[in-house]
XYZ file of C-alpha atoms in Angstrom:
727
model
C 11.380 -120.109 -263.098
C 7.704 -119.589 -262.471
C 5.749 -120.157 -259.292
C 3.797 -123.364 -258.823
C 0.312 -122.699 -257.298
C -2.308 -124.974 -255.869
C -5.097 -123.625 -258.094
C -4.907 -123.552 -261.916
C -7.610 -122.639 -264.406
C -6.130 -125.018 -267.118
C -6.178 -127.859 -264.545
C -9.582 -127.528 -262.626
C -9.072 -130.991 -261.080
C -6.130 -129.294 -259.039
C -8.463 -127.540 -256.644
C -6.039 -127.043 -253.782
C -5.988 -124.756 -250.802
C -6.435 -121.410 -252.411
C -6.461 -119.729 -249.130
C -3.110 -121.048 -247.855
C -1.430 -117.600 -247.938
C -4.303 -115.938 -246.008
C -3.147 -115.702 -242.389
C -6.152 -113.887 -240.810
C -9.016 -116.247 -239.842
C -11.545 -113.479 -240.193
C -10.366 -112.802 -243.798
C -10.622 -116.500 -244.487
C -14.180 -116.691 -243.281
C -15.064 -113.618 -245.372
C -13.627 -115.111 -248.601
C -15.320 -118.480 -247.996
C -18.690 -116.664 -247.640
C -18.162 -114.647 -250.837
C -16.967 -117.801 -252.605
C -20.321 -119.507 -251.761
C -22.273 -116.504 -252.819
C -20.404 -116.313 -256.106
C -21.087 -119.986 -256.807
C -24.748 -119.442 -256.192
C -24.986 -116.710 -258.632
C -23.066 -118.664 -261.381
C -24.839 -121.993 -260.951
C -26.808 -121.512 -264.186
C -23.880 -120.068 -266.082
C -21.986 -123.202 -266.435
C -18.580 -121.546 -266.447
C -16.598 -122.930 -263.448
C -13.440 -121.441 -264.924
C -14.552 -117.896 -263.636
C -14.616 -119.194 -260.072
C -11.350 -121.043 -260.573
C -9.639 -117.986 -262.025
C -10.929 -115.815 -259.150
C -9.482 -118.307 -256.638
C -6.053 -118.253 -258.352
C -6.052 -114.548 -258.296
C -6.761 -114.549 -254.541
C -3.935 -116.979 -254.058
C -1.494 -114.749 -255.919
C -2.444 -111.582 -254.157
C -2.695 -113.130 -250.725
C 1.029 -113.956 -251.117
C 1.527 -110.123 -251.452
C -0.247 -109.596 -248.172
C -2.999 -107.531 -249.771
C -5.909 -106.264 -247.814
C -9.252 -108.227 -247.611
C -11.237 -105.831 -249.836
C -8.753 -106.432 -252.630
C -8.865 -110.190 -252.280
C -12.728 -110.163 -252.398
C -12.629 -108.012 -255.496
C -10.043 -110.386 -257.078
C -12.492 -113.317 -256.451
C -15.340 -111.534 -258.171
C -13.370 -109.949 -260.986
C -13.400 -112.704 -263.633
C -17.178 -113.139 -263.400
C -17.650 -109.438 -263.392
C -15.554 -108.786 -266.459
C -17.501 -111.593 -268.198
C -20.792 -109.741 -267.086
C -21.943 -112.917 -265.419
C -22.793 -110.831 -262.311
C -24.184 -107.231 -262.663
C -23.009 -104.169 -261.002
C -26.386 -103.675 -259.430
C -26.115 -107.083 -257.810
C -22.718 -106.172 -256.389
C -23.774 -102.846 -255.039
C -26.934 -104.353 -253.505
C -25.207 -107.235 -251.749
C -21.684 -105.822 -250.999
C -21.741 -102.054 -251.470
C -20.535 -99.310 -253.804
C -16.804 -99.585 -252.646
C -16.494 -103.104 -254.036
C -18.225 -102.168 -257.292
C -15.898 -99.064 -257.714
C -12.845 -101.262 -257.337
C -14.227 -103.838 -259.868
C -15.014 -101.004 -262.227
C -11.389 -99.709 -262.012
C -10.200 -103.366 -262.973
C -12.741 -103.482 -265.715
C -11.505 -100.213 -267.177
C -8.055 -101.579 -267.595
C -9.421 -104.362 -269.703
C -9.706 -102.131 -272.734
C -5.921 -102.486 -273.129
C -6.561 -105.932 -274.386
C -8.722 -104.521 -277.171
C -5.995 -102.398 -278.686
C -5.758 -103.388 -282.326
C -2.239 -102.175 -282.854
C -1.049 -105.082 -280.650
C -2.575 -107.421 -283.097
C -0.639 -106.206 -286.140
C 3.014 -106.260 -285.707
C 5.232 -104.431 -283.187
C 3.464 -101.593 -281.414
C 4.922 -98.116 -281.562
C 7.247 -97.218 -278.696
C 5.348 -93.911 -278.020
C 2.146 -95.791 -278.096
C 3.338 -98.335 -275.438
C 4.553 -95.309 -273.378
C 1.082 -93.753 -273.597
C -0.615 -96.988 -272.610
C 1.485 -97.417 -269.463
C 0.866 -93.774 -268.379
C -2.789 -94.100 -269.181
C -3.049 -97.083 -266.893
C -1.668 -95.293 -263.968
C -3.609 -92.035 -264.654
C -6.990 -93.657 -265.108
C -6.975 -95.810 -262.090
C -7.258 -93.818 -258.801
C -6.995 -97.022 -256.625
C -3.616 -98.691 -257.083
C -5.096 -101.994 -255.860
C -6.918 -102.246 -259.206
C -3.404 -102.356 -260.964
C -2.379 -105.228 -258.745
C -5.560 -107.236 -259.277
C -5.136 -106.664 -263.021
C -1.551 -107.850 -262.795
C -2.726 -111.006 -261.010
C -5.406 -111.524 -263.731
C -2.725 -111.342 -266.444
C -0.616 -114.035 -264.759
C -3.708 -116.227 -264.720
C -4.256 -115.500 -268.400
C -0.689 -116.503 -269.338
C -1.140 -119.770 -267.568
C -4.564 -120.215 -269.125
C -3.252 -119.916 -272.767
C -0.908 -122.771 -272.335
C -3.070 -124.991 -274.619
C -4.257 -122.137 -276.966
C -3.253 -121.603 -280.510
C 0.133 -119.913 -281.230
C -1.348 -116.541 -282.354
C -3.271 -116.119 -279.018
C -0.216 -117.236 -276.965
C 2.038 -114.682 -278.796
C -0.628 -111.780 -278.527
C -1.181 -112.180 -274.768
C 2.468 -112.717 -274.099
C 3.419 -109.601 -276.122
C 0.982 -107.578 -274.271
C 2.239 -108.746 -270.898
C 5.917 -108.295 -271.796
C 5.451 -104.751 -273.267
C 2.847 -103.342 -270.779
C 2.297 -105.328 -267.586
C 5.698 -106.714 -266.648
C 7.292 -103.250 -266.942
C 4.337 -101.929 -264.893
C 4.968 -104.467 -262.118
C 8.679 -103.535 -262.333
C 7.728 -99.894 -261.888
C 5.607 -100.699 -258.863
C 8.504 -102.726 -257.450
C 6.550 -105.956 -257.212
C 9.326 -108.496 -257.849
C 7.151 -111.526 -257.347
C 4.679 -110.600 -260.084
C 7.379 -108.948 -262.245
C 9.537 -112.233 -262.628
C 6.450 -114.479 -263.201
C 5.099 -112.218 -265.935
C 8.404 -112.055 -267.560
C 9.193 -115.844 -267.467
C 5.650 -116.861 -268.645
C 5.725 -114.359 -271.540
C 9.343 -115.399 -272.490
C 8.163 -118.950 -272.518
C 5.578 -118.273 -275.225
C 7.616 -115.733 -277.283
C 10.840 -117.668 -277.324
C 9.951 -121.341 -276.552
C 13.171 -122.921 -277.911
C 15.465 -120.538 -275.913
C 13.278 -120.917 -272.850
C 13.455 -124.770 -272.982
C 17.246 -124.604 -273.622
C 18.048 -122.520 -270.524
C 15.531 -124.439 -268.383
C 17.301 -127.728 -269.486
C 20.745 -126.392 -268.545
C 19.430 -125.229 -265.160
C 17.829 -128.698 -264.579
C 20.991 -130.647 -265.615
C 23.221 -129.012 -263.090
C 20.579 -128.478 -260.423
C 21.784 -131.137 -258.017
C 25.500 -130.106 -258.163
C 24.449 -126.473 -257.923
C 22.177 -127.005 -254.864
C 24.910 -129.046 -253.094
C 27.416 -126.252 -253.764
C 25.066 -123.554 -252.577
C 24.293 -125.491 -249.381
C 28.006 -125.784 -248.456
C 28.553 -122.041 -249.289
C 25.524 -121.043 -247.211
C 26.779 -123.121 -244.274
C 30.102 -121.590 -244.334
C 28.772 -118.042 -244.740
C 26.340 -118.556 -241.820
C 29.171 -119.561 -239.613
C 31.136 -116.536 -240.543
C 28.192 -114.163 -239.847
C 27.513 -115.827 -236.377
C 31.221 -115.473 -235.525
C 30.946 -111.708 -236.121
C 27.738 -111.428 -234.220
C 25.581 -110.615 -237.375
C 21.991 -111.837 -237.119
C 20.749 -112.817 -240.661
C 18.998 -115.438 -242.641
C 20.957 -116.853 -245.552
C 19.649 -118.954 -248.308
C 20.098 -119.701 -252.118
C 17.649 -117.773 -254.077
C 15.665 -118.877 -257.191
C 16.919 -117.954 -260.647
C 14.542 -116.627 -263.319
C 15.023 -117.799 -266.909
C 14.103 -114.455 -268.466
C 16.765 -112.589 -266.356
C 19.345 -115.252 -267.281
C 18.574 -114.817 -270.946
C 18.818 -110.894 -270.678
C 22.140 -111.004 -269.059
C 23.393 -113.488 -271.751
C 22.185 -111.028 -274.407
C 23.422 -107.857 -272.746
C 26.876 -109.116 -271.804
C 27.334 -111.423 -274.831
C 28.134 -114.396 -272.493
C 27.373 -118.080 -272.575
C 25.309 -119.835 -269.906
C 28.544 -121.144 -268.304
C 30.044 -117.684 -268.098
C 27.305 -116.084 -266.177
C 28.125 -114.956 -262.627
C 24.702 -115.355 -261.095
C 23.825 -118.960 -261.872
C 24.754 -119.621 -258.337
C 23.058 -116.977 -256.120
C 22.719 -116.404 -252.386
C 20.635 -113.947 -250.423
C 21.380 -112.516 -246.923
C 18.365 -110.922 -244.987
C 19.508 -109.005 -241.970
C 17.750 -107.469 -239.098
C 19.087 -103.867 -239.463
C 20.828 -101.512 -242.036
C 23.969 -101.679 -240.078
C 24.102 -105.480 -240.291
C 23.917 -105.148 -244.074
C 27.373 -103.573 -244.344
C 28.669 -105.893 -241.522
C 27.548 -108.842 -243.539
C 29.296 -107.303 -246.692
C 32.524 -107.107 -244.698
C 32.239 -110.801 -243.692
C 31.584 -111.883 -247.310
C 34.567 -109.880 -248.682
C 36.825 -111.014 -245.847
C 36.174 -114.683 -246.748
C 36.121 -114.576 -250.583
C 37.675 -112.365 -253.218
C 35.104 -110.101 -254.915
C 34.796 -108.844 -258.491
C 35.024 -105.081 -258.366
C 33.089 -104.439 -261.652
C 30.095 -106.544 -260.326
C 29.578 -104.584 -257.090
C 26.583 -102.246 -256.748
C 25.281 -100.493 -253.533
C 21.574 -99.947 -254.253
C 21.095 -99.101 -250.568
C 23.077 -95.901 -250.817
C 21.522 -95.240 -254.365
C 18.171 -96.872 -254.740
C 16.797 -97.799 -258.139
C 13.981 -95.731 -259.633
C 11.386 -98.138 -258.473
C 12.559 -97.922 -254.922
C 14.497 -101.102 -254.932
C 17.262 -101.275 -252.241
C 19.914 -104.043 -251.864
C 23.675 -104.531 -252.027
C 24.858 -106.830 -254.857
C 28.301 -108.326 -255.038
C 29.906 -111.214 -256.862
C 32.675 -113.348 -255.182
C 34.988 -116.123 -256.274
C 33.992 -118.998 -254.129
C 35.321 -122.482 -253.680
C 36.588 -124.235 -256.815
C 36.940 -120.834 -258.401
C 33.164 -120.590 -259.144
C 31.446 -117.205 -259.109
C 28.654 -116.643 -256.607
C 26.227 -113.617 -256.665
C 25.177 -112.384 -253.194
C 22.357 -109.951 -252.371
C 22.329 -108.234 -248.991
C 19.230 -106.446 -247.677
C 17.103 -105.815 -244.583
C 13.699 -107.682 -244.145
C 11.831 -104.374 -244.860
C 13.976 -103.912 -248.060
C 13.072 -107.516 -249.000
C 9.389 -106.846 -248.568
C 9.595 -103.734 -250.749
C 11.508 -105.697 -253.307
C 9.125 -108.567 -253.529
C 5.802 -106.735 -252.727
C 6.624 -103.127 -253.905
C 3.602 -100.951 -253.574
C 1.676 -103.858 -252.095
C 3.844 -103.600 -249.075
C 1.856 -100.611 -248.087
C -1.233 -102.712 -247.659
C 0.320 -105.142 -245.036
C -2.119 -106.439 -242.517
C -1.967 -108.386 -239.339
C -4.220 -111.108 -237.896
C -7.760 -109.674 -237.931
C -6.622 -105.991 -237.877
C -5.823 -103.981 -240.975
C -2.516 -102.173 -240.495
C -2.722 -99.746 -243.435
C 0.252 -97.373 -243.142
C -1.153 -93.904 -243.724
C -4.258 -92.794 -245.470
C -5.220 -93.589 -249.096
C -4.070 -90.239 -250.389
C -0.583 -90.719 -248.926
C -0.275 -94.056 -250.654
C -1.315 -92.512 -254.017
C 1.147 -89.677 -253.472
C 3.937 -92.267 -252.681
C 3.175 -94.099 -255.900
C 3.271 -90.948 -257.977
C 6.440 -89.789 -256.431
C 7.945 -93.116 -257.107
C 6.997 -92.791 -260.802
C 8.425 -89.340 -261.137
C 11.961 -90.400 -260.109
C 14.993 -90.195 -262.257
C 15.839 -92.465 -265.071
C 15.130 -96.185 -264.448
C 18.121 -98.295 -263.374
C 16.196 -101.502 -263.275
C 17.794 -104.766 -264.344
C 15.030 -105.167 -266.917
C 16.482 -103.471 -269.966
C 13.549 -104.506 -272.199
C 11.562 -101.418 -271.401
C 10.565 -99.912 -274.746
C 10.510 -96.489 -273.177
C 10.799 -94.945 -269.791
C 7.472 -93.871 -268.280
C 7.946 -90.232 -268.343
C 7.388 -88.321 -265.109
C 4.209 -86.237 -265.430
C 1.466 -84.878 -263.305
C -1.204 -87.354 -264.179
C -4.067 -85.125 -263.321
C -2.893 -82.756 -266.213
C -3.406 -85.407 -269.009
C -6.215 -87.435 -270.386
C -5.801 -90.661 -272.459
C -8.409 -91.666 -275.188
C -8.651 -94.148 -278.008
C -8.973 -93.692 -281.699
C -11.399 -96.047 -283.504
C -8.265 -98.126 -284.406
C -7.320 -98.542 -280.831
C -4.296 -96.063 -280.625
C -3.966 -94.190 -277.495
C -3.904 -90.246 -277.903
C -2.469 -88.189 -274.969
C -4.202 -84.825 -274.699
C -4.263 -82.017 -271.984
C -6.931 -82.400 -269.275
C -10.170 -80.735 -270.382
C -9.710 -81.434 -274.115
C -12.759 -81.671 -276.419
C -13.660 -83.772 -279.390
C -12.466 -80.923 -281.661
C -9.054 -80.862 -279.935
C -8.929 -84.615 -280.592
C -9.776 -84.069 -284.248
C -7.107 -81.438 -284.758
C -4.597 -83.677 -282.960
C -5.238 -86.409 -285.535
C -4.867 -84.179 -288.602
C -5.700 -80.512 -289.505
C -8.050 -81.669 -292.257
C -9.920 -83.879 -289.844
C -10.530 -80.866 -287.592
C -11.501 -78.603 -290.481
C -13.958 -81.120 -291.868
C -15.452 -82.150 -288.402
C -19.269 -82.094 -288.287
C -19.670 -84.218 -285.277
C -18.182 -86.737 -282.723
C -18.957 -90.035 -281.040
C -17.651 -91.042 -277.699
C -18.052 -94.745 -276.907
C -20.632 -94.981 -279.703
C -22.779 -92.007 -278.548
C -23.049 -88.607 -280.226
C -21.667 -85.781 -278.075
C -21.427 -82.020 -278.581
C -18.207 -80.383 -279.571
C -17.868 -78.854 -276.052
C -17.872 -82.294 -274.289
C -15.001 -82.900 -272.015
C -13.034 -85.991 -272.811
C -12.421 -88.597 -270.121
C -9.732 -91.283 -269.679
C -10.205 -94.415 -271.552
C -13.024 -93.205 -273.816
C -13.059 -94.099 -277.594
C -13.512 -91.178 -279.804
C -14.785 -91.295 -283.447
C -14.768 -88.039 -285.470
C -17.566 -87.565 -288.279
C -16.435 -85.528 -291.267
C -17.951 -84.108 -294.512
C -15.839 -83.095 -297.530
C -17.116 -79.510 -297.958
C -17.343 -78.610 -294.249
C -15.217 -75.658 -293.041
C -14.157 -74.427 -289.620
C -16.405 -71.796 -287.763
C -14.914 -68.610 -286.452
C -16.814 -69.093 -283.118
C -14.600 -72.038 -282.309
C -11.955 -69.503 -281.457
C -14.113 -67.943 -278.697
C -12.706 -69.242 -275.416
C -15.975 -68.521 -273.648
C -17.828 -71.049 -275.877
C -15.493 -73.980 -274.899
C -15.082 -75.539 -278.244
C -11.219 -75.731 -278.187
C -9.099 -75.984 -275.088
C -5.564 -76.853 -276.546
C -3.345 -74.209 -278.189
C -2.362 -76.694 -280.851
C -5.968 -76.848 -282.115
C -6.572 -73.134 -281.834
C -3.444 -72.359 -283.845
C -4.535 -74.638 -286.667
C -7.960 -72.842 -286.871
C -6.256 -69.343 -286.755
C -3.907 -70.486 -289.542
C -6.904 -71.611 -291.598
C -8.768 -68.274 -291.393
C -5.479 -66.353 -292.117
C -5.067 -68.255 -295.325
C -8.756 -67.755 -296.061
C -8.535 -63.953 -295.723
C -5.055 -63.697 -297.341
C -6.352 -62.131 -300.670
C -8.426 -59.526 -298.835
C -5.555 -58.747 -296.425
C -3.132 -58.573 -299.303
C -5.132 -55.889 -301.170
C -5.734 -53.822 -298.061
C -2.025 -54.096 -296.928
C -0.798 -52.963 -300.442
C -3.143 -49.954 -300.390
C -2.067 -48.907 -296.897
C 1.650 -49.228 -297.470
C 1.522 -47.542 -301.004
C -0.425 -44.602 -299.601
C 2.176 -44.095 -296.864
C 5.131 -44.390 -299.177
C 3.791 -42.084 -301.847
C 3.845 -39.331 -299.283
C 7.585 -40.113 -298.631
C 8.204 -40.645 -302.471
C 9.338 -44.123 -301.849
C 8.576 -46.899 -304.334
C 6.657 -49.961 -302.971
C 9.482 -52.167 -304.214
C 11.785 -50.612 -301.655
C 9.964 -52.837 -299.136
C 11.779 -55.834 -300.449
C 14.783 -54.635 -298.548
C 13.207 -54.996 -295.097
C 11.563 -58.564 -295.510
C 14.225 -60.180 -293.458
C 13.673 -57.644 -290.720
C 10.065 -58.882 -290.336
C 10.830 -62.569 -291.053
C 9.223 -62.820 -294.504
C 10.535 -64.265 -297.715
C 8.143 -62.432 -300.125
C 6.697 -58.955 -300.356
C 3.089 -60.263 -300.622
C 3.516 -62.005 -297.182
C 4.520 -58.720 -295.610
C 1.640 -56.902 -297.274
C -0.873 -59.509 -296.198
C 0.420 -59.258 -292.604
C -0.136 -55.491 -292.665
C -3.687 -55.865 -293.984
C -4.396 -58.496 -291.203
C -3.007 -56.181 -288.568
C -0.291 -58.700 -287.634
C 2.376 -56.144 -288.596
C 2.020 -52.491 -287.738
C 2.029 -50.134 -290.561
C 4.064 -47.518 -288.886
C 6.846 -50.034 -288.017
C 7.282 -50.812 -291.740
C 7.220 -47.182 -292.768
C 9.766 -46.293 -290.075
C 12.091 -48.956 -291.371
C 11.717 -47.506 -295.033
C 12.010 -43.789 -294.040
C 15.133 -42.081 -295.542
C 17.855 -40.276 -293.511
C 16.926 -37.221 -291.511
C 18.321 -34.798 -294.026
C 16.355 -36.222 -296.829
C 13.268 -36.423 -294.683
C 13.465 -32.688 -293.952
C 13.905 -31.820 -297.715
C 10.933 -33.797 -298.669
C 8.732 -32.440 -295.902
C 9.688 -28.836 -296.975
C 8.742 -29.738 -300.626
C 5.356 -31.084 -299.470
C 4.752 -28.059 -297.377
C 5.469 -25.753 -300.371
C 3.231 -27.893 -302.520
C 0.310 -27.606 -300.112
C 0.804 -23.913 -299.198
C -2.099 -21.646 -299.789
C -1.308 -18.828 -302.215
C -2.895 -15.417 -302.258
C -5.094 -13.894 -304.970
C -8.409 -14.967 -306.541
C -7.644 -18.662 -305.690
C -7.174 -18.021 -301.939
C -9.539 -19.578 -299.633
C -9.260 -16.677 -297.189
C -9.921 -12.950 -297.828
C -7.940 -10.438 -295.725
C -9.800 -7.266 -295.087
C -8.444 -4.184 -296.666
C -5.178 -5.864 -297.892
C -4.500 -7.700 -301.003
C -1.843 -9.861 -302.581
C -0.537 -10.882 -299.213
C 0.690 -14.414 -298.413
C -1.625 -16.320 -296.177
C -0.925 -19.598 -294.268
C -2.986 -21.616 -291.793
C -1.673 -21.952 -288.209
C -0.578 -25.290 -287.334
C -1.607 -24.845 -283.628
C -5.402 -24.914 -284.329
C -5.705 -25.668 -288.154
C -9.059 -23.756 -288.633
C -11.420 -25.469 -291.273
C -13.762 -23.726 -293.719
C -16.977 -22.427 -291.891
C -15.157 -21.990 -288.520
C -14.697 -18.573 -287.076
C -11.187 -17.266 -287.981
C -8.808 -14.229 -287.414
C -5.503 -13.355 -288.943
C -2.271 -12.351 -287.331
C 0.465 -10.483 -289.171
C 3.823 -12.369 -288.791
C 7.273 -11.082 -289.710
C 8.311 -12.421 -293.028
C 5.626 -15.145 -293.340
C 2.574 -13.157 -294.225
C -0.679 -13.566 -292.410
C -1.209 -16.496 -290.132
C -4.895 -17.667 -289.955
C -6.101 -18.993 -286.616
C -9.364 -20.155 -285.067
C -10.779 -17.218 -283.210
C -10.726 -19.323 -279.903
C -7.105 -20.400 -280.423
C -5.210 -20.110 -277.221
C -2.014 -19.406 -279.101
C -3.754 -16.407 -280.942
C -4.943 -14.898 -277.658
C -1.359 -15.040 -276.299
C -0.099 -13.274 -279.467
C -2.805 -10.583 -279.534
C -1.949 -9.903 -275.844
C 1.585 -9.079 -276.778
C 0.928 -7.518 -280.188
C -2.747 -6.375 -280.444
C -2.063 -4.164 -283.383
C -1.147 -7.104 -285.626
C -4.648 -8.668 -285.470
C -6.496 -8.683 -288.873
C -10.203 -9.420 -289.751
C -10.260 -12.330 -292.295
C -13.021 -14.483 -293.719
C -13.535 -17.603 -295.832
C -13.936 -17.073 -299.606
C -17.248 -18.427 -301.013
C -16.026 -18.785 -304.580
C -13.557 -21.646 -304.125
C -13.220 -24.766 -302.085
C -9.846 -26.485 -301.321
C -8.447 -29.316 -299.225
C -7.267 -28.642 -295.694
C -5.243 -30.681 -293.264
C -6.764 -31.779 -289.993
C -4.833 -33.591 -287.278
C -6.670 -36.107 -285.060
C -5.689 -38.015 -281.915
C -7.439 -41.439 -281.454
C -7.535 -43.482 -278.131
C -8.408 -47.008 -278.523
C -7.889 -50.620 -277.266
C -5.186 -52.326 -279.216
C -6.221 -55.282 -281.369
C -5.431 -56.991 -284.726
C -6.940 -55.207 -287.614
C -7.502 -51.812 -285.893
C -5.484 -49.832 -288.383
C -6.991 -51.745 -291.238
C -10.461 -50.619 -290.030
C -9.362 -47.027 -289.683
C -7.852 -46.715 -293.129
C -10.877 -48.452 -294.653
C -13.039 -45.600 -293.382
C -10.642 -43.082 -294.750
C -10.546 -44.854 -298.152
C -14.458 -44.867 -298.283
C -14.424 -41.090 -297.517
C -11.848 -40.593 -300.248
C -9.661 -38.906 -297.752
C -5.854 -38.580 -298.218
C -3.645 -39.473 -295.300
C -0.918 -37.174 -294.436
C 0.348 -38.898 -291.265
C -0.491 -42.064 -289.375
C 1.582 -43.030 -286.243
C 0.564 -45.084 -283.313
C 1.999 -45.702 -279.816
C 1.193 -48.797 -277.723
C 1.213 -49.255 -273.977
C 2.042 -52.936 -273.661
C 0.915 -53.167 -269.970
C -2.692 -51.633 -270.665
C -2.897 -52.704 -274.318
C -3.935 -49.061 -274.990
C -3.147 -47.508 -278.360
C -2.765 -43.773 -279.120
C -2.926 -43.048 -282.838
C -1.945 -39.666 -284.434
C -3.724 -39.234 -287.676
C -3.326 -36.432 -290.217
C -5.735 -36.101 -293.055
C -6.754 -33.734 -295.857
C -10.431 -32.850 -295.848
C -12.655 -30.500 -297.698
C -14.318 -28.796 -294.745
C -15.726 -29.078 -291.250
C -18.653 -31.292 -292.252
C -16.263 -33.766 -293.928
C -14.144 -33.916 -290.801
C -17.059 -34.408 -288.475
C -18.357 -37.204 -290.651
C -14.880 -38.883 -290.363
C -14.954 -38.498 -286.678
C -18.405 -39.938 -286.189
C -17.532 -42.953 -288.340
C -14.313 -43.585 -286.449
C -16.131 -43.602 -283.081
C -18.149 -46.566 -284.439
C -15.054 -48.617 -284.897
C -14.788 -51.451 -282.298
C -12.202 -50.551 -279.506
C -12.022 -46.717 -280.193
C -12.934 -44.660 -277.222
C -12.159 -41.094 -278.240
C -11.436 -39.031 -281.423
C -10.466 -35.337 -281.163
C -8.600 -32.828 -283.087
C -4.941 -32.324 -282.067
C -4.220 -28.798 -280.734
C -7.926 -28.152 -280.697
C -9.185 -24.941 -279.106
């Protein structure tokens, strides 16, 4: 059943005592003064329903013992939402606090504008987003309570409206506002919202259940009166102080239980219901003992929500007994405080006494209490019609905005219009050229706020910009959007990366005499399905070249054999084609020392080895100095030949900051210099992100080497390039 109030918008002639639930005389005087001021403002508007609706909202909220500021805001709210009274007027006459509370209520009005509620059944995820958005966007919970009262008035107001309007408003209240009232633990508003919405959505069923309740009302009331008298006597006999009375039945809850348990009206246990309100927690269990000692109880219908409260904070003991005439009676047992929490929920935290506000704790504590409440475990409420549980989240970490079609999009706090565009679809983000928020053009770096309506402007041939990926510029704040932009540019550069990766890998594998097709055997190792994917990843720097080469290297024995063959192939032979002339000696095998690897034009000296001919060193080589100290007689004067030029190996050591594409930039320089690579290995320090690269190249002389070093030092991230084993 629904409550009967003295003030009704659809019946303006019933202008009763709308202040009957206001107990504080000072508050009554305040409301009367504001009522007169409001009437004065609206004299020329000719819309008395705004005043009547405000009065009815005050009556609803006064029954919840809400504070005076909330009641004053409720009185002004209908006219404020209709823009019949301006914000400037409210601030000038009543202050910023009242205007802020009215703004919070106004902000929730946008839920009624959602188009997806006007076209079939809304998506469950959308409903969940809307509920969470309501609680995240309203800092002051009192605004939610005022909005719930306004929705009750709206349900009463549409009684004479067309069927489509009734269904739309009722569906909105059933899906959004009744579960919200349930979550806040406000039983008074929850039941009224549910019963009124049910009345419009299922009028035939509603009337049938109402008729059955009415037909047996006299017999049921007489039965309950006798039952309560007997129970009261039993409690007094045991010294339990408590109030006992029959409690009202709600048509929607009756119908839900009939659906859930597949029972007929006659089979329901709780058509006859009694409530016991005790003075203490101890008396609750004492009362339970009295009930169970007088009548047999049904074990399966017993629930102790005091020991295990529901998710919305509800506490009570529920039991069903077999009373006189073998009729079932449902009994609820709770303390007075538990009863206030069950009926008033979060509103119980705004209780006030005659003339003095008795707010329990500061505002921040009340908000923290609410959010803790919302983060509890899975909902155990009797209302099983929740489309989805309101997920526990830290509300400050989320922002909820609307699409032009009215759908709610859930984004991380700090999201931009570009983040929104990529959330909708990759192509919307790629083609984005501008954005509108609430009809106004905003920059891409604009930070979205709760409740804003976002429209993305696109052009067919537009493409993303690389600077969107720069965190310092603030275009994208979500990893989801960034990954989509990165993927776009990877695909765009694929052809270039594929060519570079192929050249890099082929060059390395040729040195090991391994065909490129052999790389197909290690695709699974790098999570690729095709060779081209691996080559493109090498070219882009996503896969390290040396990792691939190491996987393809043959066994140690085969490696040694190939290296020896390469050494023999590159060995310098004596005679007229030698690059070095040995003074006074001819036809002697000459080799270049690996410790210093002298280059043409550098000062050199020879050292006679045993069985390996003359080893040529740089004159300043530390190894040569040590050898000459031991065997000075083996030193020889040698000089570079001027007739011929050859190719010489030089080993370099590169220190750099690791980044994607580093190896690609290095090998591109070597390719431009037409330099053959003998070796390329890299080591990475994961803590410092510092890379050390060992590079072996074949060059024509010292000038060529110096040119390569100078170009390498220009590469982004490279700090130092020096010859390995240099003197």
